[in-house]
Coordinates of C-alpha atoms in Angstrom, one line a residue:
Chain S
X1 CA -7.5 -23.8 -26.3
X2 CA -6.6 -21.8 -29.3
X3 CA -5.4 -18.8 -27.7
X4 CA -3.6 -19.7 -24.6
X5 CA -1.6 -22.3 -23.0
X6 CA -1.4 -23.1 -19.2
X7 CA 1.4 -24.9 -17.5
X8 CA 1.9 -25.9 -14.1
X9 CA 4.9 -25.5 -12.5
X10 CA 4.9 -26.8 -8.7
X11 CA 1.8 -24.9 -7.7
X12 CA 1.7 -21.9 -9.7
X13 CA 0.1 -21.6 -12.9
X14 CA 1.5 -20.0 -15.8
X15 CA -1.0 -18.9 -18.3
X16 CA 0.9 -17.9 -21.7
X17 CA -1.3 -15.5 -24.0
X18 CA -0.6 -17.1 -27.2
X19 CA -1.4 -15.2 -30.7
X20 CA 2.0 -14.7 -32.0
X21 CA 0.8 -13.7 -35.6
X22 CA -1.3 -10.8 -34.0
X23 CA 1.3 -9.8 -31.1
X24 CA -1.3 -11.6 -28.7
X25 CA -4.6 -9.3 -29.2
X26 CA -7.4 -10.0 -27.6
X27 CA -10.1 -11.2 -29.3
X28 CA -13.1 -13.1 -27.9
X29 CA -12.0 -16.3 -28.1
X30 CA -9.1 -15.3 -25.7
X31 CA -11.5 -13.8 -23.2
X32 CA -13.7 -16.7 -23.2
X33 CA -10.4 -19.0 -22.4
X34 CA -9.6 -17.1 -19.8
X35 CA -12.5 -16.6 -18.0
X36 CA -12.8 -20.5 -18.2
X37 CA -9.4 -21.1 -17.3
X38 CA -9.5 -18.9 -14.2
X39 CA -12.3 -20.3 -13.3
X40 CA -10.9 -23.7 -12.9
X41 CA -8.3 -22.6 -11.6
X42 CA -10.1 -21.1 -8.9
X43 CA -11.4 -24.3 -8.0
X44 CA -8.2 -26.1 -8.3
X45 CA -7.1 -25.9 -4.3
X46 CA -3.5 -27.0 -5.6
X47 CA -2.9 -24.1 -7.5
X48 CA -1.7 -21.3 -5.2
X49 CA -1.1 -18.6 -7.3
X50 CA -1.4 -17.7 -11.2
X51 CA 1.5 -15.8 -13.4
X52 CA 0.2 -14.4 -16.3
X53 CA 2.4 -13.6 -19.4
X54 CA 2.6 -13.5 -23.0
X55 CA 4.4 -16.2 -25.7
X56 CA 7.1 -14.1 -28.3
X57 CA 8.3 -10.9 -26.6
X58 CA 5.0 -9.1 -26.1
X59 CA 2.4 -9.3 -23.4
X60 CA -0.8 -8.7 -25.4
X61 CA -1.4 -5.9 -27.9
X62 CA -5.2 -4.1 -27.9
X63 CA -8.3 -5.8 -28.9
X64 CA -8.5 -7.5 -32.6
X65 CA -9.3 -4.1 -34.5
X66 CA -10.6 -7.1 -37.5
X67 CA -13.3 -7.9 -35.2
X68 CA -14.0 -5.6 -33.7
X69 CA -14.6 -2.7 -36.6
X70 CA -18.0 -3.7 -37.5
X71 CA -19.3 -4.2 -34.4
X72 CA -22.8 -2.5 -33.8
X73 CA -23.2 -0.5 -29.9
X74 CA -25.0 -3.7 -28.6
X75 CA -22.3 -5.8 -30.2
X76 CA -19.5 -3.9 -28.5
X77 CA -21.7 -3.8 -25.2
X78 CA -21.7 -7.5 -24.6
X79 CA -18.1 -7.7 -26.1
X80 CA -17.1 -4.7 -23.3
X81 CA -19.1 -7.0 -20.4
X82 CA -16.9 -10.0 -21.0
X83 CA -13.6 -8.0 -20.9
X84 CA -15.0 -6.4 -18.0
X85 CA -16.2 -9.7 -16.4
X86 CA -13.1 -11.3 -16.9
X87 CA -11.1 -8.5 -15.1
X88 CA -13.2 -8.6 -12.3
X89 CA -12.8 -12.2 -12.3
X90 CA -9.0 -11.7 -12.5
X91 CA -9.3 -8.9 -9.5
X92 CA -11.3 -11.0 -7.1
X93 CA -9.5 -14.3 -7.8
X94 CA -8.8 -15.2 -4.0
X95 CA -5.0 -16.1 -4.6
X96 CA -1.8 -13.8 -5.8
X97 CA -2.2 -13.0 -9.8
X98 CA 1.1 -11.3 -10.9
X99 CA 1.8 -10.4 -14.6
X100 CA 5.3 -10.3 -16.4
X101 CA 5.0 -7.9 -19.0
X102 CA 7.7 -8.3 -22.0
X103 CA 7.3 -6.2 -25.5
X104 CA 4.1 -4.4 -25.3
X105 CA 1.3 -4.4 -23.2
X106 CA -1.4 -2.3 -24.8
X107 CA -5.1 -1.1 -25.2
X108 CA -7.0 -4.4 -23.6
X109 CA -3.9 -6.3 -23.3
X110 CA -3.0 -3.7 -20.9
X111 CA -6.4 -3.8 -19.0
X112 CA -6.2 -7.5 -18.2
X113 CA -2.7 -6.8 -16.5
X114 CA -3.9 -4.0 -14.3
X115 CA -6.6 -6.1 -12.9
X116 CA -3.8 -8.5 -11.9
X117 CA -2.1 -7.9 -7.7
X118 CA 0.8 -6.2 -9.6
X119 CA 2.9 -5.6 -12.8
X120 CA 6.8 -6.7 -13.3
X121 CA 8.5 -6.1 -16.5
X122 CA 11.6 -6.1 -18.2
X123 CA 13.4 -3.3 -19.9
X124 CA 11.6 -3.9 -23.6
X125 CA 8.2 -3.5 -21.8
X126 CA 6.0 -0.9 -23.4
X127 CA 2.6 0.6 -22.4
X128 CA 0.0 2.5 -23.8
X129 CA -3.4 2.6 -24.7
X130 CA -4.0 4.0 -28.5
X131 CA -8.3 3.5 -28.3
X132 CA -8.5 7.3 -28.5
X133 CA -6.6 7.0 -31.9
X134 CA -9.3 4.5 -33.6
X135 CA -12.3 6.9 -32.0
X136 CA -13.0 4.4 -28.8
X137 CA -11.7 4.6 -25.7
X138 CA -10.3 1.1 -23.5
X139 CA -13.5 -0.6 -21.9
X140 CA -12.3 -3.3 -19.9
X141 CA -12.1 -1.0 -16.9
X142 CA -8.7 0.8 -17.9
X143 CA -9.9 4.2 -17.8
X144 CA -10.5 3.2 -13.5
X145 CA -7.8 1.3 -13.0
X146 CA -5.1 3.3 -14.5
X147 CA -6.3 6.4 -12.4
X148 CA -6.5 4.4 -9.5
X149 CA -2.8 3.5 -9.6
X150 CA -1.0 6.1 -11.3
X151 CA -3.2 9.6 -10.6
X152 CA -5.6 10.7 -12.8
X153 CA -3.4 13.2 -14.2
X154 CA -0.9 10.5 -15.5
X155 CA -3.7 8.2 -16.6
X156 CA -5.3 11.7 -18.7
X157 CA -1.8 11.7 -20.3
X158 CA -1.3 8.0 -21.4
X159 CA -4.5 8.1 -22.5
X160 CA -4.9 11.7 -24.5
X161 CA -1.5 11.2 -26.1
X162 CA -1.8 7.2 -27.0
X163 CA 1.7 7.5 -26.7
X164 CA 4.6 4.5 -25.3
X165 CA 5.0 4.6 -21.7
X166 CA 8.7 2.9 -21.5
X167 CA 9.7 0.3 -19.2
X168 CA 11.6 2.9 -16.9
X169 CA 8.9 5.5 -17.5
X170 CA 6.4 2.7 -16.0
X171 CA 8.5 1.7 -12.8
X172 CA 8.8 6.0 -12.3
X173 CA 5.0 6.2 -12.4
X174 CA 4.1 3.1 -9.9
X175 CA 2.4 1.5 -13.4
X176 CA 5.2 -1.3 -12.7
X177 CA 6.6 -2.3 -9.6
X178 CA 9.7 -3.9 -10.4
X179 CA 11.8 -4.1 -13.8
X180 CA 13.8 -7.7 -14.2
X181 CA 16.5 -8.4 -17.1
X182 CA 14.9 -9.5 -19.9
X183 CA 16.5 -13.2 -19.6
X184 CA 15.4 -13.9 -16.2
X185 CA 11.8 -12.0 -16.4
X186 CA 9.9 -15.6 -16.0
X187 CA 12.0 -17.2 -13.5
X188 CA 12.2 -14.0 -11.5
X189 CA 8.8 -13.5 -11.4
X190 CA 7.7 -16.8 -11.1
X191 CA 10.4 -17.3 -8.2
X192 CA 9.1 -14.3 -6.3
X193 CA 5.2 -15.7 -6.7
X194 CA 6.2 -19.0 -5.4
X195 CA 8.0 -17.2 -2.2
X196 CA 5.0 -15.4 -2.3
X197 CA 2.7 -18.5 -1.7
X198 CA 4.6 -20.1 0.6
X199 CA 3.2 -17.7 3.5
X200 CA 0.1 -18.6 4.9
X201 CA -2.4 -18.4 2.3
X202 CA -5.7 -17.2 4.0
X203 CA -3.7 -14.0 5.6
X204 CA -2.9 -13.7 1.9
X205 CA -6.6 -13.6 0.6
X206 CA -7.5 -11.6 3.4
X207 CA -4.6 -8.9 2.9
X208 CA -5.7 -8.9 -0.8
X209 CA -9.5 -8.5 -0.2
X210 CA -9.2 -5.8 2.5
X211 CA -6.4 -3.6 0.3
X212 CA -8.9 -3.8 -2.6
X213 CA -12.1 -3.3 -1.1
X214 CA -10.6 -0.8 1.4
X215 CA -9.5 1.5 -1.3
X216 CA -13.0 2.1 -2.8
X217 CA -14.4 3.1 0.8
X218 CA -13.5 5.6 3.6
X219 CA -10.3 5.0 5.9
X220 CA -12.7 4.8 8.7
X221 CA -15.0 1.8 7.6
X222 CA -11.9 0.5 5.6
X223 CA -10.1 -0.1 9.2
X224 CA -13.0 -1.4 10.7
X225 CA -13.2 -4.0 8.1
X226 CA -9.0 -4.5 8.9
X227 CA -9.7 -5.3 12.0
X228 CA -12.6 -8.2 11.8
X229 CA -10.6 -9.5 9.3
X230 CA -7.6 -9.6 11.8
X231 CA -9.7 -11.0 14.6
X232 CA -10.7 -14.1 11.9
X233 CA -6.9 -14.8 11.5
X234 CA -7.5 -16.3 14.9
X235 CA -9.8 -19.2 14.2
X236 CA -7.6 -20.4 11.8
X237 CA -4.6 -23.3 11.7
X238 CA -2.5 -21.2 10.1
X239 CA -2.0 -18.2 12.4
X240 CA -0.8 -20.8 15.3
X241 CA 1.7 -22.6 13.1
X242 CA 3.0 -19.1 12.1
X243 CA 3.5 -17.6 15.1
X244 CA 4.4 -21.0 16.7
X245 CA 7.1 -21.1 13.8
X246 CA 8.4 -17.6 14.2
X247 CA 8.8 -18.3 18.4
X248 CA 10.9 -22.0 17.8
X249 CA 12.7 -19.9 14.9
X250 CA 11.7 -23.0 12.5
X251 CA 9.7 -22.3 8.5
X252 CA 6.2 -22.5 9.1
X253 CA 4.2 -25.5 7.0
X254 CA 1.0 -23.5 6.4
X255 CA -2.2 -26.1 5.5
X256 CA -4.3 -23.4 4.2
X257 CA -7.1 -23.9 7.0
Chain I
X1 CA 5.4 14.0 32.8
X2 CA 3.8 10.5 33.4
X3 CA 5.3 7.8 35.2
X4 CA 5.8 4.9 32.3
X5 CA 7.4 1.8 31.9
X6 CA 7.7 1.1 28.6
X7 CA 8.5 4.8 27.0
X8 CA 10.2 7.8 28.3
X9 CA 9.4 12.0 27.1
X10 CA 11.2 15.0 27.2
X11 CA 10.1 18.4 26.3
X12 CA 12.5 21.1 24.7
X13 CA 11.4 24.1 22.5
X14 CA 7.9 23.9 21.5
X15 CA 8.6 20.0 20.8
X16 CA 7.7 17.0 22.9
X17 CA 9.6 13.8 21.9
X18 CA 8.2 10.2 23.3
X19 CA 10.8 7.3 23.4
X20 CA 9.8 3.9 22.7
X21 CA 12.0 2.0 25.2
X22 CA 10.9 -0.9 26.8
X23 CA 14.6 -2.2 27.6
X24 CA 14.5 -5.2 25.4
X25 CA 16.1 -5.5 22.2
X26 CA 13.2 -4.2 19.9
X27 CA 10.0 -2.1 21.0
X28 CA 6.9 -4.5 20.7
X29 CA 3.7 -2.5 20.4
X30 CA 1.8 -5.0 23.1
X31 CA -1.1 -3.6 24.3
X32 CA 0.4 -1.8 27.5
X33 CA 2.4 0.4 25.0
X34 CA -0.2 1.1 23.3
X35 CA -1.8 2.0 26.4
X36 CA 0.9 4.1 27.6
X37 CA 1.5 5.6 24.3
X38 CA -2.2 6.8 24.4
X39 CA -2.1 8.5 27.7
X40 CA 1.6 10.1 26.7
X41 CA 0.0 11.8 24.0
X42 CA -3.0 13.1 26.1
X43 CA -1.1 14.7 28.4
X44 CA 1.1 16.1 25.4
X45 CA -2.1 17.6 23.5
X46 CA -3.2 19.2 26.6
X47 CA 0.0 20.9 27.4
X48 CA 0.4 24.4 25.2
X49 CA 3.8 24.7 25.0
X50 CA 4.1 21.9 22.7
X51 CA 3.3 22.3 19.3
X52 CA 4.6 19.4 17.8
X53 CA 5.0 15.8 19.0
X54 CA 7.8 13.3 18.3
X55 CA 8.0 9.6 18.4
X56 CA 11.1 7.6 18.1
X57 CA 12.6 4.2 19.1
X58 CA 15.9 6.1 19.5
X59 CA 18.9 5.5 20.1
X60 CA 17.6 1.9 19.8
X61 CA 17.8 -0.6 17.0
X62 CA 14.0 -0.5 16.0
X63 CA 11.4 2.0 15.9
X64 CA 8.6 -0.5 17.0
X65 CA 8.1 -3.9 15.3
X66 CA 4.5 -4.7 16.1
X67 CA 2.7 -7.0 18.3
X68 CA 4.2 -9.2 20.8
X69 CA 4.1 -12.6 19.0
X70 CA 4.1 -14.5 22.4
X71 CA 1.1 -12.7 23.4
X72 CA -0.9 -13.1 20.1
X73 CA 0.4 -16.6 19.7
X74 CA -3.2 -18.0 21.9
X75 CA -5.4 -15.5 21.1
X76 CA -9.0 -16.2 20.0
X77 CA -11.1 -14.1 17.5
X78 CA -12.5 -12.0 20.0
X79 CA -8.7 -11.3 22.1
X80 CA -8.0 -10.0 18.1
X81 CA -10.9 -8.6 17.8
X82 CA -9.9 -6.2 21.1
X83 CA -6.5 -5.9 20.3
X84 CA -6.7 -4.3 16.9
X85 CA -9.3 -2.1 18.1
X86 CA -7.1 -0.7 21.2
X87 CA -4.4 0.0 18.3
X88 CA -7.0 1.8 15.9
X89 CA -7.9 3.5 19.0
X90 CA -4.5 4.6 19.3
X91 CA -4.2 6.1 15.7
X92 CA -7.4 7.9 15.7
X93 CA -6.1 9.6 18.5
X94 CA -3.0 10.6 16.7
X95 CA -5.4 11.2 13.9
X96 CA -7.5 13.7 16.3
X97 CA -4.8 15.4 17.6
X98 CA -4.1 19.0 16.8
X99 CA -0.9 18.5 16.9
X100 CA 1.7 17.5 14.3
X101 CA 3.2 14.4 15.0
X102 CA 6.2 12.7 13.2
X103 CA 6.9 9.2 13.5
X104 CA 11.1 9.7 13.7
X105 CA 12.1 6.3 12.2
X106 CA 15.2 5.4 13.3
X107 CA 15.7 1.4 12.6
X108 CA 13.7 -1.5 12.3
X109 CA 10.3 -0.2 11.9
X110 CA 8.0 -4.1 11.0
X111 CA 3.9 -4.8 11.2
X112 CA 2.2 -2.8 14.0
X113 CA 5.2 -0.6 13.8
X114 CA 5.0 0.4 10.3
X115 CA 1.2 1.0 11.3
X116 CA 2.3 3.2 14.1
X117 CA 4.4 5.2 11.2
X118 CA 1.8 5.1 9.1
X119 CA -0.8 6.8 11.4
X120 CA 1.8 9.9 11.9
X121 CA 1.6 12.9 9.9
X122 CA 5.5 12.7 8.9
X123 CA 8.0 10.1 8.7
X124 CA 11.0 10.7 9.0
X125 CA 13.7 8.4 8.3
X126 CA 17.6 7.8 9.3
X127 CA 19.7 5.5 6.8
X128 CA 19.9 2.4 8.8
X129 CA 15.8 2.2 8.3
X130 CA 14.2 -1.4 7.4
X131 CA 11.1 -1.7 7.3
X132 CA 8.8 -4.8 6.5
X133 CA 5.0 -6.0 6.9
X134 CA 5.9 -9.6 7.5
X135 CA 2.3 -10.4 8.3
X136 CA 1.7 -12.8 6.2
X137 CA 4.6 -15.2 6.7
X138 CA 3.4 -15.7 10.2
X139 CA -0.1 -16.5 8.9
X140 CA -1.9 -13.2 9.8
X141 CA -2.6 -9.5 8.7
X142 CA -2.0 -6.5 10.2
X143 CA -4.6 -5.0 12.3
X144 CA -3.5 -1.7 12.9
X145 CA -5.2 0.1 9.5
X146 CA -1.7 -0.6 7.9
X147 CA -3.7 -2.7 4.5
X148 CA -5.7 0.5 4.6
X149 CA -3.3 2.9 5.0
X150 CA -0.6 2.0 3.5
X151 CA -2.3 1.5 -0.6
X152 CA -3.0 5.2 0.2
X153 CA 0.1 6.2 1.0
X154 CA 2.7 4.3 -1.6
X155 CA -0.6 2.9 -3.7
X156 CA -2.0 -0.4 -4.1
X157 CA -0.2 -2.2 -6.1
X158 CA 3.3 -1.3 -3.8
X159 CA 1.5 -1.8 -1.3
X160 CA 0.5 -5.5 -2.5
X161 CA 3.7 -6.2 -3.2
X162 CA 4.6 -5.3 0.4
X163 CA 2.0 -7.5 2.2
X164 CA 2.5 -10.4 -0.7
X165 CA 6.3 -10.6 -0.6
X166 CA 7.1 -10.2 3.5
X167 CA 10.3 -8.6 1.9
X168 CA 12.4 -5.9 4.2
X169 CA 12.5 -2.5 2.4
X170 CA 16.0 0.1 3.0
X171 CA 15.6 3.8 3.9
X172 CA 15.9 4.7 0.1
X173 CA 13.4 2.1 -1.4
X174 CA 11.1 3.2 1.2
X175 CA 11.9 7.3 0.0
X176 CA 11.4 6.4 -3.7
X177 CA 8.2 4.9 -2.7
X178 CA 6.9 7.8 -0.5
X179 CA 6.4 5.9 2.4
X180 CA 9.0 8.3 4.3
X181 CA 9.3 12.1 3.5
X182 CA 12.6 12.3 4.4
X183 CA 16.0 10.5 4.8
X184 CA 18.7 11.8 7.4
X185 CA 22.1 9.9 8.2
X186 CA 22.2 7.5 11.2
X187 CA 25.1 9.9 13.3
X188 CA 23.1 13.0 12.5
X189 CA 19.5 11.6 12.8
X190 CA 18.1 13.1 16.1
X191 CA 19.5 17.0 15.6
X192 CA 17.8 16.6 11.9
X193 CA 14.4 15.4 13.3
X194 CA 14.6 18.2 16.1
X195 CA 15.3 20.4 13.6
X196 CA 12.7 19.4 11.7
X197 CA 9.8 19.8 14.3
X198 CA 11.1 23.0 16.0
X199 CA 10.5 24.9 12.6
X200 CA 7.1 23.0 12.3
X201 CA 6.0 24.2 16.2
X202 CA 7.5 27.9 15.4
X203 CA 4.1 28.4 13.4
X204 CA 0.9 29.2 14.7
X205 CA -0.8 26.3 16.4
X206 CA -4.1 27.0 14.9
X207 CA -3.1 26.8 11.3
X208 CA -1.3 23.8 12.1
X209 CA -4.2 22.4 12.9
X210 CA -6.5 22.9 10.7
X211 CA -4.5 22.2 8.1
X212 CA -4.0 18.7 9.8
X213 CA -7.4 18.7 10.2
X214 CA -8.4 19.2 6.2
X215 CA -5.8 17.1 5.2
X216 CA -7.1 14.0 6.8
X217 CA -10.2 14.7 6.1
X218 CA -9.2 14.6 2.2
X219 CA -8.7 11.2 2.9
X220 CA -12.5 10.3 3.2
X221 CA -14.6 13.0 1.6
X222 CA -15.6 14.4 -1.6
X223 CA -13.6 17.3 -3.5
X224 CA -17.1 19.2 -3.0
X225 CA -18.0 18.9 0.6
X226 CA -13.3 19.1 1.1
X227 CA -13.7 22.9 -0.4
X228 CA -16.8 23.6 1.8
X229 CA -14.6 22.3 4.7
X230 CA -11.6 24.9 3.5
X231 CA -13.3 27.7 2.9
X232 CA -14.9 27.9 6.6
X233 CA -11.4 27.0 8.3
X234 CA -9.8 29.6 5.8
X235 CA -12.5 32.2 6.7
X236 CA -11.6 31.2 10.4
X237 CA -8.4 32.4 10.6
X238 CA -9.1 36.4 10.0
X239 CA -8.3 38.4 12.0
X240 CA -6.5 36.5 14.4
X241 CA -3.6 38.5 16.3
X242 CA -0.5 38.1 14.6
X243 CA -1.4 36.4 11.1
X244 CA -0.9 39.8 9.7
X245 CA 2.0 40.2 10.8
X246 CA 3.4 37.0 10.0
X247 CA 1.6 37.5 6.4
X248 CA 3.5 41.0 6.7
X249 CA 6.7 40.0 7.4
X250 CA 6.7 37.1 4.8
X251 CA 6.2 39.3 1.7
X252 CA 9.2 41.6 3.2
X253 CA 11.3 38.7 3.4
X254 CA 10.2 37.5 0.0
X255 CA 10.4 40.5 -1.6
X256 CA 13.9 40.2 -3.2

């Protein structure tokens, strides 16, 4: 891999965008790593949850204007599909996917992290997408999923303006959910993703699916959909050693089945 | 009123409070609550005098916190299955109502409780809130709409973090996020809330519900068929005896 690396720790991955001489754009090698390495990971039943984060102060700048200039329509359609592909991927991957954003976080860089559970930062995190400023606009979904989280009105302004959204400015809008000192960012994050997957993991998945398919359809069916997912919690090992647990006040060991 | 077990109600000055109290340490939303909670608020909606509808845990030390685990702890699909329905069943009838109804959070307020909050039209908090969905760390989700209400309420990625982390939330996190509209101190709590709903139920019931009424329905439908819907209710209200006057009476008291 030439654009990434991806370490374990216990059972969380950390994937690392790595293109330091570019601030991390994303170019199409990177997407095509990714998409692998999700993937695989996806299929890898020891990996719980994924962190995803850039190498040398900055999460991922915008797409690699070099490549991308000459590009003809159909060349930047199938280029658009695989960002898009891979943050659906990203979005549907049945385990927790948090990002720690450091330095910036822009344009398709940006994109990638939205499709992520959530966003934490630190205080030199910077957002923004500035595709309006090289006449095109962000295609990997960002002009959905930014509404969808901070109002369209916000998302109109971050996009119109192409200007910095600060690290404060981010946590004030919902764009970030928690802020971390810079030092710490990693092993904060990676500390709350591990406490994270030490709850019972299908409750998780389900949690996750319902929230994110419920939001793209009316409360009514969304609840409906709640509630069969509820009633499957109880064919499954987990909800008895959880609720067992919580009743002999001992930690639950959750198997995953 | 009724003849409960599990809650108690009291009706003063166009507001009727119900009071979670089932004598143990924290109120459990088991399903003869629920039940109970359901036919308090029928008889409530049916009686005219009251225009807006409380519920609290007070003076306890939680709101509600959800299901009884002990009673979940053997239950098969289909016992879930029922459970969460009777629950939903519960919240579209606070949904229904034409009343107002603020959830009046005084404490611990976890799972099915936060559901319960969720499914008023206010919240309203005192300082010593917590509130939590621990769902996960016991190997379930909620079942009480709360992954579908709350994303719309604080937005999905709070709302995430919520269900992912298990963490317990305090009565300002939970303001800065929007779950709760308001925050009153603990020793003052009750007289704010009553406060509170006595100027909501001093205005005309039938506004009051419709607005209720278009507002949830914002929820679920397009901006096009939502105007459709406000212009009829709008149209509705004239002439209607004593709008008028109220509209009257505003612009003089406005008018400096």
């Amino acid at each position: 891999m030439k654009t990434l690396s991806v370490e374990k720790k216990e059972s969380i991955a950390v994937i690392q965008l790595q293109r330091p001489s570019c601030l991390n754009a994303v170019n199409t090698q990177m997407l095509m790593e990714l998409q692998q390495q999700f993937e695989e990971l996806q299929s890898d039943k020891t990996v719980k949850g994924v962190l995803l984060t850039g190498a040398e102060g900055n999460f991922a700048a915008g797409v690699d204007l070099q490549e991308i200039r000459h590009f003809t329509p159909l060349e930047a359609i199938d280029f658009a599909e695989k960002g898009q592909q891979l943050c659906s991927l990203i979005e549907n991957f049945p385990r927790p996917v948090l990002t720690a954003v450091n330095g910036y976080a822009l344009g398709a860089g940006l994109e990638i992290a939205l499709s992520s559970d959530y966003i934490l930062a630190d205080e030199t995190a910077q957002f923004g997408f500035r595709e309006l400023c090289y006449g095109v606009l962000p295609a990997f979904g960002g002009t959905q999923r930014l509404p969808r989280l901070v109002g369209k009105s916000r998302a109109k302004e971050i996009l119109f303006t192409g200007q910095m959204v600060s690290a404060e400015e981010a946590l004030r809008i919902g764009l970030v959910n928690q802020l971390f000192p810079q030092k710490s960012l990693l092993d904060d994050v990676l500390q709350q993703l591990q406490r994270i997957c030490s709850s019972g993991l299908l409750s998780l998945q389900m949690a996750k699916e319902v929230i994110d398919t419920g939001y793209e359809i009316n409360l009514r069916a969304a609840c409906k959909m709640e509630r069969d997912a509820f009633a499957v919690c109880f064919s499954t090992e987990d909800q008895k050693e959880g609720m067992g647990a919580f009743m002999e006040k001992r930690k639950p060991q959750f198997t995953g089945r | 009123m009724g003849d409960w077990q599990l809650l108690h109600s009291e009706i003063e000055n166009g507001v009727g409070t119900l009071f979670l109290d089932n004598g143990e340490r924290f109120n459990t939303l088991h399903s003869e609550c629920i039940h109970e909670l359901c036919d308090a608020l029928t008889l409530l909606e049916a009686d005219s005098d009251v225009g807006c509808i409380i519920i609290t845990g007070e003076p306890g030390e939680s709101f509600a916190v959800g299901a009884n685990i002990a009673e979940m702890h053997d239950f098969q699909p289909l016992d879930g299955w029922n459970f969460s329905r009777l629950g939903q069943r519960l919240f579209d009838q606070i949904e229904a109502s034409s009343k107002p109804i603020i959830g009046a959070l005084n404490g611990i307020t976890m799972g099915g409780g936060c559901d319960l909050a969720l499914a008023c039209d206010i919240r309203l908090a005192s300082d010593r809130l917590k509130v939590a969905h621990p769902g996960a760390k016991l190997g379930i989700i909620t079942g009480f709409c709360g992954t579908q209400k709350l994303p719309r309420t604080v937005g999905f990625n709070k709302a995430k973090e919520i269900f992912m982390t298990s963490r317990t939330y305090t009565a300002d996190e939970a303001l800065q996020m929007k779950l709760v509209e308001q925050v009153y101190p603990a020793d003052q709590f009750m007289q704010r809330v009553r406060d509170y709903a006595e100027r909501i139920a001093d205005q005309p019931p039938m506004a009051l519900h419709l607005a209720k009424k278009l507002l949830n329905a914002a929820e679920n439908i397009c901006l096009v068929n939502g105007q459709v819907m406000e212009l009829g209710a709008f149209a509705s209200l004239f002439p209607r005896s004593g709008n008028m006057e109220r509209i009257e009476e505003f612009f003089v008291e406005h008018s400096d």
